[in-house]
mmCIF file of C-alpha atoms in Angstrom:
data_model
loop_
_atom_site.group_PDB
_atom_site.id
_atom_site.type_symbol
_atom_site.label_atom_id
_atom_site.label_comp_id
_atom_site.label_asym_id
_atom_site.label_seq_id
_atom_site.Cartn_x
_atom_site.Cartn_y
_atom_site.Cartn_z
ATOM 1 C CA UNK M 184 91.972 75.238 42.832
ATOM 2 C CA UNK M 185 93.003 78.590 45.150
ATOM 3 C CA UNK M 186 90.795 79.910 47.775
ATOM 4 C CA UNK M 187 91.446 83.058 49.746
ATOM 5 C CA UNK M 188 90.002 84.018 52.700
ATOM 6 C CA UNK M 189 90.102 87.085 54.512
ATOM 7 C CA UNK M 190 87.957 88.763 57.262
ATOM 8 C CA UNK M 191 86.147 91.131 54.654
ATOM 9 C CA UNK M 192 82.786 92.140 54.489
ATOM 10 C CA UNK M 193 80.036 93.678 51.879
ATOM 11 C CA UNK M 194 79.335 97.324 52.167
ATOM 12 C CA UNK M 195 76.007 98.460 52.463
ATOM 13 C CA UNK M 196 76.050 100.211 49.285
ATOM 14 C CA UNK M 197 79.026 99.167 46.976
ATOM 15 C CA UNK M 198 81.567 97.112 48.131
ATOM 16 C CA UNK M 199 83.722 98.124 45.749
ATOM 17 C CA UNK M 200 84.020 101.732 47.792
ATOM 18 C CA UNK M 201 85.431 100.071 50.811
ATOM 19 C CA UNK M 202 89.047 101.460 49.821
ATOM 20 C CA UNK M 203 90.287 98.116 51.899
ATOM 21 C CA UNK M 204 88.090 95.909 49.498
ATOM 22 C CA UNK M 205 89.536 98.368 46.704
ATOM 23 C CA UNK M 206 92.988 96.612 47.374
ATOM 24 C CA UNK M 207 91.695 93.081 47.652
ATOM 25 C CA UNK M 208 90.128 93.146 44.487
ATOM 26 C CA UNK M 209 93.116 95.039 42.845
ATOM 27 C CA UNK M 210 95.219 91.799 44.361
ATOM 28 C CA UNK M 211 92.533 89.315 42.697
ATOM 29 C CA UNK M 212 92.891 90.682 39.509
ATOM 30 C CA UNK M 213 96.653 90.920 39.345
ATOM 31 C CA UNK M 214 96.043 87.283 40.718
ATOM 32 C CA UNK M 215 94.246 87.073 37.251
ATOM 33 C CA UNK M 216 96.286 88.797 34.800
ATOM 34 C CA UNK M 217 99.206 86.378 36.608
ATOM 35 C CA UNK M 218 97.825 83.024 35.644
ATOM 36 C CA UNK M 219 96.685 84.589 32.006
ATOM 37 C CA UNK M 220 100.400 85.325 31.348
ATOM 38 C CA UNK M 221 102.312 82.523 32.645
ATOM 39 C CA UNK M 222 101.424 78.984 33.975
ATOM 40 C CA UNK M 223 99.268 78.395 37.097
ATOM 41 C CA UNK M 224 102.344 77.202 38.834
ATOM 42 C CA UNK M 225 104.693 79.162 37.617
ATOM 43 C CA UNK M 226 103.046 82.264 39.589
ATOM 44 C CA UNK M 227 102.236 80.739 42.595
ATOM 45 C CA UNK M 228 104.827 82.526 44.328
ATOM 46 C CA UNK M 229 104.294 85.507 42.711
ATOM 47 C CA UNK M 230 100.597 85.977 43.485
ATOM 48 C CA UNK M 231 101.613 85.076 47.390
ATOM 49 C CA UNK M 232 104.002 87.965 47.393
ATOM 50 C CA UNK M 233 101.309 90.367 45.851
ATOM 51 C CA UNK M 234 98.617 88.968 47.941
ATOM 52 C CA UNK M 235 100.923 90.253 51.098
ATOM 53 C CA UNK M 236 102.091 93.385 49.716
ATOM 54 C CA UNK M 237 98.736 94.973 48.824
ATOM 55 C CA UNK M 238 97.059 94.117 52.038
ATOM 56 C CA UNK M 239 98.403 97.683 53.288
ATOM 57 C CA UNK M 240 97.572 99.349 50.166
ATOM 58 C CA UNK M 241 94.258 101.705 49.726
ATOM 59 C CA UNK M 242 94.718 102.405 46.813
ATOM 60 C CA UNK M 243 103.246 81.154 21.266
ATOM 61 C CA UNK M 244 101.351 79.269 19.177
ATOM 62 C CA UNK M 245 99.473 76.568 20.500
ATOM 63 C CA UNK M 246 96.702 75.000 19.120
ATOM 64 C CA UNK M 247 93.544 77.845 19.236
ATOM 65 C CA UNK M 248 90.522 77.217 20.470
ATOM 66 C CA UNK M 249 87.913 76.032 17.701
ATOM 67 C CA UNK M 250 84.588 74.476 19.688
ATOM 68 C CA UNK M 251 81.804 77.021 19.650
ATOM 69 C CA UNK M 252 83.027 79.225 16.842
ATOM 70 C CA UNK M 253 84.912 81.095 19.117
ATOM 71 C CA UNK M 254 88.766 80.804 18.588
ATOM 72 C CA UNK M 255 89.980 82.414 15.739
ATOM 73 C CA UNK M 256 93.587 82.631 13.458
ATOM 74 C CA UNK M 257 96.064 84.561 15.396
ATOM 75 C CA UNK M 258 95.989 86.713 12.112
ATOM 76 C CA UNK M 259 93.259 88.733 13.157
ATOM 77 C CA UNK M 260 91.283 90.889 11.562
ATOM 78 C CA UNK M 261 91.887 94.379 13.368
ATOM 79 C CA UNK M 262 93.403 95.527 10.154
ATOM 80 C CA UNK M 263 89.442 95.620 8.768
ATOM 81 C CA UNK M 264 88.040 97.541 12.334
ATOM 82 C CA UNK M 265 90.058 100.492 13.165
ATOM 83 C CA UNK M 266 90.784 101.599 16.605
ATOM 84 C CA UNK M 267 90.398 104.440 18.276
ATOM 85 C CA UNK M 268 93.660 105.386 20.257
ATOM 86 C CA UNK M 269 92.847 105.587 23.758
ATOM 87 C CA UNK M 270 93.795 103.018 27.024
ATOM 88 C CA UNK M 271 90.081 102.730 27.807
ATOM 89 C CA UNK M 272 86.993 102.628 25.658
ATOM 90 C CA UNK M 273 83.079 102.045 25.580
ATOM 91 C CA UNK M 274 82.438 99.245 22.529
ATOM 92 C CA UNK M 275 78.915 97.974 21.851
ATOM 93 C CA UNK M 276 79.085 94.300 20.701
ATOM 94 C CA UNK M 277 76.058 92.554 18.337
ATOM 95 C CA UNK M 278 74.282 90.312 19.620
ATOM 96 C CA UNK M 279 71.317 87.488 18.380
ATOM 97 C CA UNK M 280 69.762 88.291 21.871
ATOM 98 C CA UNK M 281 68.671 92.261 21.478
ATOM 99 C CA UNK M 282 68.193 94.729 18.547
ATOM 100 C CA UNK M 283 70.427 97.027 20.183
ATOM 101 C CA UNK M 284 74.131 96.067 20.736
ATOM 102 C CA UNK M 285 75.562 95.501 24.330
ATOM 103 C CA UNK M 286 78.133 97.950 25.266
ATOM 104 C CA UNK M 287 81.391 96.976 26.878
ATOM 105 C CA UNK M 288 84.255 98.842 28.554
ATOM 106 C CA UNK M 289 87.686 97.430 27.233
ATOM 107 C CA UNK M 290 91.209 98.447 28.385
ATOM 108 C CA UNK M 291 94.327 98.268 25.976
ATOM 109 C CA UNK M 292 97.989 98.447 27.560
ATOM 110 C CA UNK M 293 99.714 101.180 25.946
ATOM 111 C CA UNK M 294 101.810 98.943 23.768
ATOM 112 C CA UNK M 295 99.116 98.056 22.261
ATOM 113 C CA UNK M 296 99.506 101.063 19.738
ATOM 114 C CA UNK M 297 103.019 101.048 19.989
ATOM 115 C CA UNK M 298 103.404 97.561 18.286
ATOM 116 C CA UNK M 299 100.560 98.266 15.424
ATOM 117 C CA UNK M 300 103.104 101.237 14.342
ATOM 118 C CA UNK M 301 105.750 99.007 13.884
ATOM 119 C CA UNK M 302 105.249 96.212 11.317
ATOM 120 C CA UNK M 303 108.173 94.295 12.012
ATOM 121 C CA UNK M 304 106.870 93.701 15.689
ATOM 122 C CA UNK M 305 103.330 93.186 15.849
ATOM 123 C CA UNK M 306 102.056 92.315 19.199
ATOM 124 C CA UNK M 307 99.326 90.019 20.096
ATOM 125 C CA UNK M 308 97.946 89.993 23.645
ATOM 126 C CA UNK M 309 96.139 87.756 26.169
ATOM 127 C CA UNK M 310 92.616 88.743 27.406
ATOM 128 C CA UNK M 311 90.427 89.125 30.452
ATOM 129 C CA UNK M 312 87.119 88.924 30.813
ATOM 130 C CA UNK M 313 85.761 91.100 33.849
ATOM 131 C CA UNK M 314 82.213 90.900 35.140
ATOM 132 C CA UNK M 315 80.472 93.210 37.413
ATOM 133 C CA UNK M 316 77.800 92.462 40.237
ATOM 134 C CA UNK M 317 73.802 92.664 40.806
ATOM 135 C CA UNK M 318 72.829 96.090 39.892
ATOM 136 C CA UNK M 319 75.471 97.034 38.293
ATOM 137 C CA UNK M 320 76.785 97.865 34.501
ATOM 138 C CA UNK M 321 79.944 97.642 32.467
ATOM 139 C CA UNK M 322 81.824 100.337 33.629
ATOM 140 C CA UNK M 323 81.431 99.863 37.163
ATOM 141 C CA UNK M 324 85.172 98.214 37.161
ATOM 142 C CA UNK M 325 86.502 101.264 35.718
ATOM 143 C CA UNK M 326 85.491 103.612 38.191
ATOM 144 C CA UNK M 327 87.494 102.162 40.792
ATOM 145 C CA UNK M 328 90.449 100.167 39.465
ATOM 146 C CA UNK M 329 92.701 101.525 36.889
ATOM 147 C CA UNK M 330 92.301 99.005 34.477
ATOM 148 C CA UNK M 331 94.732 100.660 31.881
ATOM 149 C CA UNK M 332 96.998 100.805 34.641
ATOM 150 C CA UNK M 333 97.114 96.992 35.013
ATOM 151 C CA UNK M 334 96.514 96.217 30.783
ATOM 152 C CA UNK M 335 99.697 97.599 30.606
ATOM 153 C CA UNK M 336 101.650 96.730 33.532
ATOM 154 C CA UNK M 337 100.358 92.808 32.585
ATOM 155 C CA UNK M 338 100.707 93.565 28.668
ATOM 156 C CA UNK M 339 97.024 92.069 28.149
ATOM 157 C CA UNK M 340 93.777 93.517 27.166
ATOM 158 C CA UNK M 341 90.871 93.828 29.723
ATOM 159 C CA UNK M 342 87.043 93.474 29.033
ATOM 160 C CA UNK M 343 84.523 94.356 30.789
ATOM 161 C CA UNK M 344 81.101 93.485 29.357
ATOM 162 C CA UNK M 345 77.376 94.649 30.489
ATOM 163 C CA UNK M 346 75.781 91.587 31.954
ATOM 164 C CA UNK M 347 72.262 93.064 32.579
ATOM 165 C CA UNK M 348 71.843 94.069 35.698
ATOM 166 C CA UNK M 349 70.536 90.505 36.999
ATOM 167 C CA UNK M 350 71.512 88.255 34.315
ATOM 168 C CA UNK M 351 73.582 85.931 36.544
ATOM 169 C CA UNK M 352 75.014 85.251 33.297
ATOM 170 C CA UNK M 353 72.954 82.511 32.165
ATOM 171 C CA UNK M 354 70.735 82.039 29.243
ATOM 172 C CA UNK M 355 67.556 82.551 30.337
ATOM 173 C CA UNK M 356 64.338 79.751 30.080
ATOM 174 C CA UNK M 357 62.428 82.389 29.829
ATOM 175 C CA UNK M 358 63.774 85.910 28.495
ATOM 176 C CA UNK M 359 65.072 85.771 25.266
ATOM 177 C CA UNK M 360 66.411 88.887 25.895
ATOM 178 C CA UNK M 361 68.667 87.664 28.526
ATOM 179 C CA UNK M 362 70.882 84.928 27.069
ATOM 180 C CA UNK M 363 74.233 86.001 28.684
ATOM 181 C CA UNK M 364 75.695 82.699 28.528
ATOM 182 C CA UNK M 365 75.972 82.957 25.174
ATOM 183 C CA UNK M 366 76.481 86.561 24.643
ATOM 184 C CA UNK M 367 79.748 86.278 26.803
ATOM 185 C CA UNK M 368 81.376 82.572 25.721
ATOM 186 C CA UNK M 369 80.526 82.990 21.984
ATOM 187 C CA UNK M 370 79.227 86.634 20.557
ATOM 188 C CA UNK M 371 81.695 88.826 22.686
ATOM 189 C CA UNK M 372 85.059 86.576 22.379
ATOM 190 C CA UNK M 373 84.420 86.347 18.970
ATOM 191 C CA UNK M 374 84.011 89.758 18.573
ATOM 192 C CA UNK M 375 86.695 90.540 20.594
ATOM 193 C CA UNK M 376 89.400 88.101 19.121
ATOM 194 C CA UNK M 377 88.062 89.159 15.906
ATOM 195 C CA UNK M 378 88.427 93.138 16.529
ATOM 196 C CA UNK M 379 91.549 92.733 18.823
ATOM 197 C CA UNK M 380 94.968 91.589 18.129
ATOM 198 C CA UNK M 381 94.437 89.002 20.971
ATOM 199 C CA UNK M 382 96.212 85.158 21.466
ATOM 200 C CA UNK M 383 93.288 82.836 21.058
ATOM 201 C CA UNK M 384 94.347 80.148 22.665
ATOM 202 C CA UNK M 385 92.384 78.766 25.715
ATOM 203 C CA UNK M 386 95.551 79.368 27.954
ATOM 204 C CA UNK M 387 95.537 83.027 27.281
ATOM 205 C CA UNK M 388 91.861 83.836 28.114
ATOM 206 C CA UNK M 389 91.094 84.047 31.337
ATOM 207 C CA UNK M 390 87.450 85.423 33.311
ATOM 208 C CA UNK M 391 86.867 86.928 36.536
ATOM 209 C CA UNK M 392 83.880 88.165 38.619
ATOM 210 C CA UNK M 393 82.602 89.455 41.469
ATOM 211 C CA UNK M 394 79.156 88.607 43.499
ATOM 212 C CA UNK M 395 76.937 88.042 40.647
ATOM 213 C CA UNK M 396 80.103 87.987 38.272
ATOM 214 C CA UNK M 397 81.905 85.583 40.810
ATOM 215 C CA UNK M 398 78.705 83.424 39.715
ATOM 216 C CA UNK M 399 79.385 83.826 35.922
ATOM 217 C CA UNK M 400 83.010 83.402 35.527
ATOM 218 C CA UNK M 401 82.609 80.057 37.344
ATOM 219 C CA UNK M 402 79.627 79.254 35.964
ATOM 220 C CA UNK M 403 80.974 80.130 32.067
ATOM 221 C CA UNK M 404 84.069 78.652 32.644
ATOM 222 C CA UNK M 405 83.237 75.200 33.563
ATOM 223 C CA UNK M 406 80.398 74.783 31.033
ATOM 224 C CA UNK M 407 82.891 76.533 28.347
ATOM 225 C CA UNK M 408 86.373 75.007 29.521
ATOM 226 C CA UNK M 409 87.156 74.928 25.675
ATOM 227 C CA UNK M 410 87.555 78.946 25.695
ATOM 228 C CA UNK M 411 88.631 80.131 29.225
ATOM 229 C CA UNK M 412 91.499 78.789 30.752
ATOM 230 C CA UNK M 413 91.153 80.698 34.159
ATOM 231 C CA UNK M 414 88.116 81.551 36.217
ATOM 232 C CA UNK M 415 88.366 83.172 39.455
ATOM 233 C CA UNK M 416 85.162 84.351 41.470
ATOM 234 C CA UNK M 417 85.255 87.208 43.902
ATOM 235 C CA UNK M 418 82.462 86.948 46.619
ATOM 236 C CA UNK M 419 81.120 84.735 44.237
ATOM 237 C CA UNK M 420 76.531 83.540 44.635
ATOM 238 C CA UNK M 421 77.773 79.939 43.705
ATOM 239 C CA UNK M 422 74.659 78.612 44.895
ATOM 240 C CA UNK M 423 71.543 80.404 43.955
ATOM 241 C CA UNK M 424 68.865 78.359 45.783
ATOM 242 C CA UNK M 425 69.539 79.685 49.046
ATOM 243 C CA UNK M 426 68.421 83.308 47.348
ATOM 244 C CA UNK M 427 65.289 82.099 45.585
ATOM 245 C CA UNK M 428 63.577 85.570 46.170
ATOM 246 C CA UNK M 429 66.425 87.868 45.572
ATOM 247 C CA UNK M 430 68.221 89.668 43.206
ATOM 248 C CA UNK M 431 65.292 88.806 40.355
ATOM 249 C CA UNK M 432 66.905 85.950 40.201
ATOM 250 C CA UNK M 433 63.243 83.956 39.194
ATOM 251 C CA UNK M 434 62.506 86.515 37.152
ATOM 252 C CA UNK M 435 65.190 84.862 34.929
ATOM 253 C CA UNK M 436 64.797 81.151 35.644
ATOM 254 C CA UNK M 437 61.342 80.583 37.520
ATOM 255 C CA UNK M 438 60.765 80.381 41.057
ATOM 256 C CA UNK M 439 62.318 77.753 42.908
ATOM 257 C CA UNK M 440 58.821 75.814 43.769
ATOM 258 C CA UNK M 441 58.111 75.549 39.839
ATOM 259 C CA UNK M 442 61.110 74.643 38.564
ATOM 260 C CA UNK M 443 63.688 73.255 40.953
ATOM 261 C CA UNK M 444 65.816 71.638 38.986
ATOM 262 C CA UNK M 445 66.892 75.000 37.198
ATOM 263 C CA UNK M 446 67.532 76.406 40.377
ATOM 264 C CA UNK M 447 70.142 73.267 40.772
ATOM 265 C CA UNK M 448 71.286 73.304 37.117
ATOM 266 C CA UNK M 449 72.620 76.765 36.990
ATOM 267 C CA UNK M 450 73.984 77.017 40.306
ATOM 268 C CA UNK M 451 77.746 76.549 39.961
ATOM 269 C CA UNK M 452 78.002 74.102 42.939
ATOM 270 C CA UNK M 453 76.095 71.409 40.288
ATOM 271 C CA UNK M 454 78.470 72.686 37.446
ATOM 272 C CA UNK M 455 81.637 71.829 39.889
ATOM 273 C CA UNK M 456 80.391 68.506 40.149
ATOM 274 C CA UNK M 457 79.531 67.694 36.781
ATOM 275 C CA UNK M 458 83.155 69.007 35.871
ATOM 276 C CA UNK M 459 84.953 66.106 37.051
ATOM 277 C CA UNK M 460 86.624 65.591 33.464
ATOM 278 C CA UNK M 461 87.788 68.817 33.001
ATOM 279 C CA UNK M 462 91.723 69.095 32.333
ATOM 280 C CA UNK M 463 93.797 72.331 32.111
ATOM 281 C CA UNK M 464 91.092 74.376 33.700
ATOM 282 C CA UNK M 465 92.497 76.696 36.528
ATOM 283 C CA UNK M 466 90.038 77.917 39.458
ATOM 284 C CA UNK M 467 90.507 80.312 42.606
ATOM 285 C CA UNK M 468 87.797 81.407 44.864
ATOM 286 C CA UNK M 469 88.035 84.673 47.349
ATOM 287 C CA UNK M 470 85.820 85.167 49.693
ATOM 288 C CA UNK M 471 85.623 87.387 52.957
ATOM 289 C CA UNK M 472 85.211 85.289 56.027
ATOM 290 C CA UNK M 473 82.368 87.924 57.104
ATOM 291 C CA UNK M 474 80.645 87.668 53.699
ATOM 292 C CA UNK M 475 77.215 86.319 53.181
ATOM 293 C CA UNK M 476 77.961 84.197 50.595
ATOM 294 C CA UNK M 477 80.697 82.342 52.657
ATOM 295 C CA UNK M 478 78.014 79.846 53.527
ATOM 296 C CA UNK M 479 77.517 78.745 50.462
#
């Protein structure tokens, strides 16, 4: 495991406006997008030097995964769901969960197209789940990082998927409406592996998040190890119980005096140490040393 500190704090509206944070987050994600596309310690060095550069800056075939229906043949079926030519785009995903599908904001490096054109040298890509905050919606990444930008500068494809805006990425005890857990781990990777000319593999899929998404990658990736590979959290809730009347968080699961033991269960600090078996599962943590949620 990697954890990052630095002396940053939470705006009062967005963090994500703080063009200093702006940086940070653009360094956690190329922190990302490094450990997607090579080994963890094959980039240790690599994220260092980024880590320092961008402080000054505003601005294969291994064996697929197959638990939980998600992994998929590497001979995908994008041939059967044309795609529209642009870098970024707004998908809607089906889901069990709502009559209405759940939209998503995906980024595509611009070889992307480039290899589809050329039969002889089809390209398949690595993927990276992005998840926004409290309050928030799918294209809040967008609107600050340029995520085409990084798709193709990493060669992977980015997704960024609506998470309610309090979902804390759980399924919920008692909203069937939010079940997030298993819109993300199962309905949306199997959409997207299945839509996408993506690599399948656990190794190559890879989930990030800040605040509330900080909660969720964690959270997904240790109860899913068998379909990401790499979780980092960003300012990351890891422990809800010290914010039993916030962020509608027992709107979700119950309030704390009813039903404690949720309140325990799907706070990642329990999932950590139920995950002592775990193998092959990469984590990192960043957190600013100013930040509420350093306490927990």
């Amino acid at each position: 495991m990697t954890l990052l500190l630095h002396p940053k704090t939470r705006s009062k509206q967005r963090r994500l406006t703080n063009p200093t944070n702006n940086a940070i987050l653009k360094t956690l994600i190329i922190f990302t997008l490094t450990l997607t596309v090579w080994s963890f310690y094959q980039s240790t060095n690599l994220i260092h030097h980024l880590a320092f550069n961008s402080a000054n800056d505003d601005k294969t075939t291994t064996t697929p995964c197959t638990n939980e229906n998600v992994g998929v043949s590497s001979n995908n079926n994008s041939n059967n769901h044309p795609i529209p030519k642009a870098q970024l785009q707004t998908i809607y995903i089906p889901t069990n969960m709502k009559s209405e599908p759940i939209p998503a904001t995906i980024a595509l490096p611009s070889s992307y197209y480039e290899s589809s054109n050329n039969n002889n040298n089809t390209s398949y890509y690595p993927t990276l789940y992005l998840l926004h905050g409290a309050t928030d919606d799918h294209s809040t990444w967008s609107k600050h990082i340029n995520l085409p930008s990084l798709a193709t500068k990493y060669n992977l494809i980015i997704i960024c998927p609506d998470g309610g805006k309090t979902s804390w990425y759980f399924d919920s005890p008692l909203d069937t409406t939010y079940q997030y857990e298993t819109f993300v781990s199962q309905e949306l990777v199997t959409h997207i592996d299945t839509t996408y000319r993506t690599l399948p593999q656990v190794s190559k899929r890879a989930i990030m998040g800040n605040s509330m998404g900080g909660h969720g990658a964690f959270f997904l990736a240790l109860r899913h190890p068998s379909v990401f590979g790499t979780a980092v959290s960003i300012s990351g809730g890891v422990d809800l119980r010290p914010f039993s009347t916030q962020w509608s968080i027992s709107k979700r699961i119950g309030t704390i005096q009813q039903h404690p033991q949720r309140w325990e269960e799907l706070s990642v600090v329990t999932q950590v140490y139920n995950s002592t078996k775990i193998k092959n599962l990469h984590l990192a943590i960043d957190c600013g040393t100013n930040d509420f949620f350093i306490q927990v």
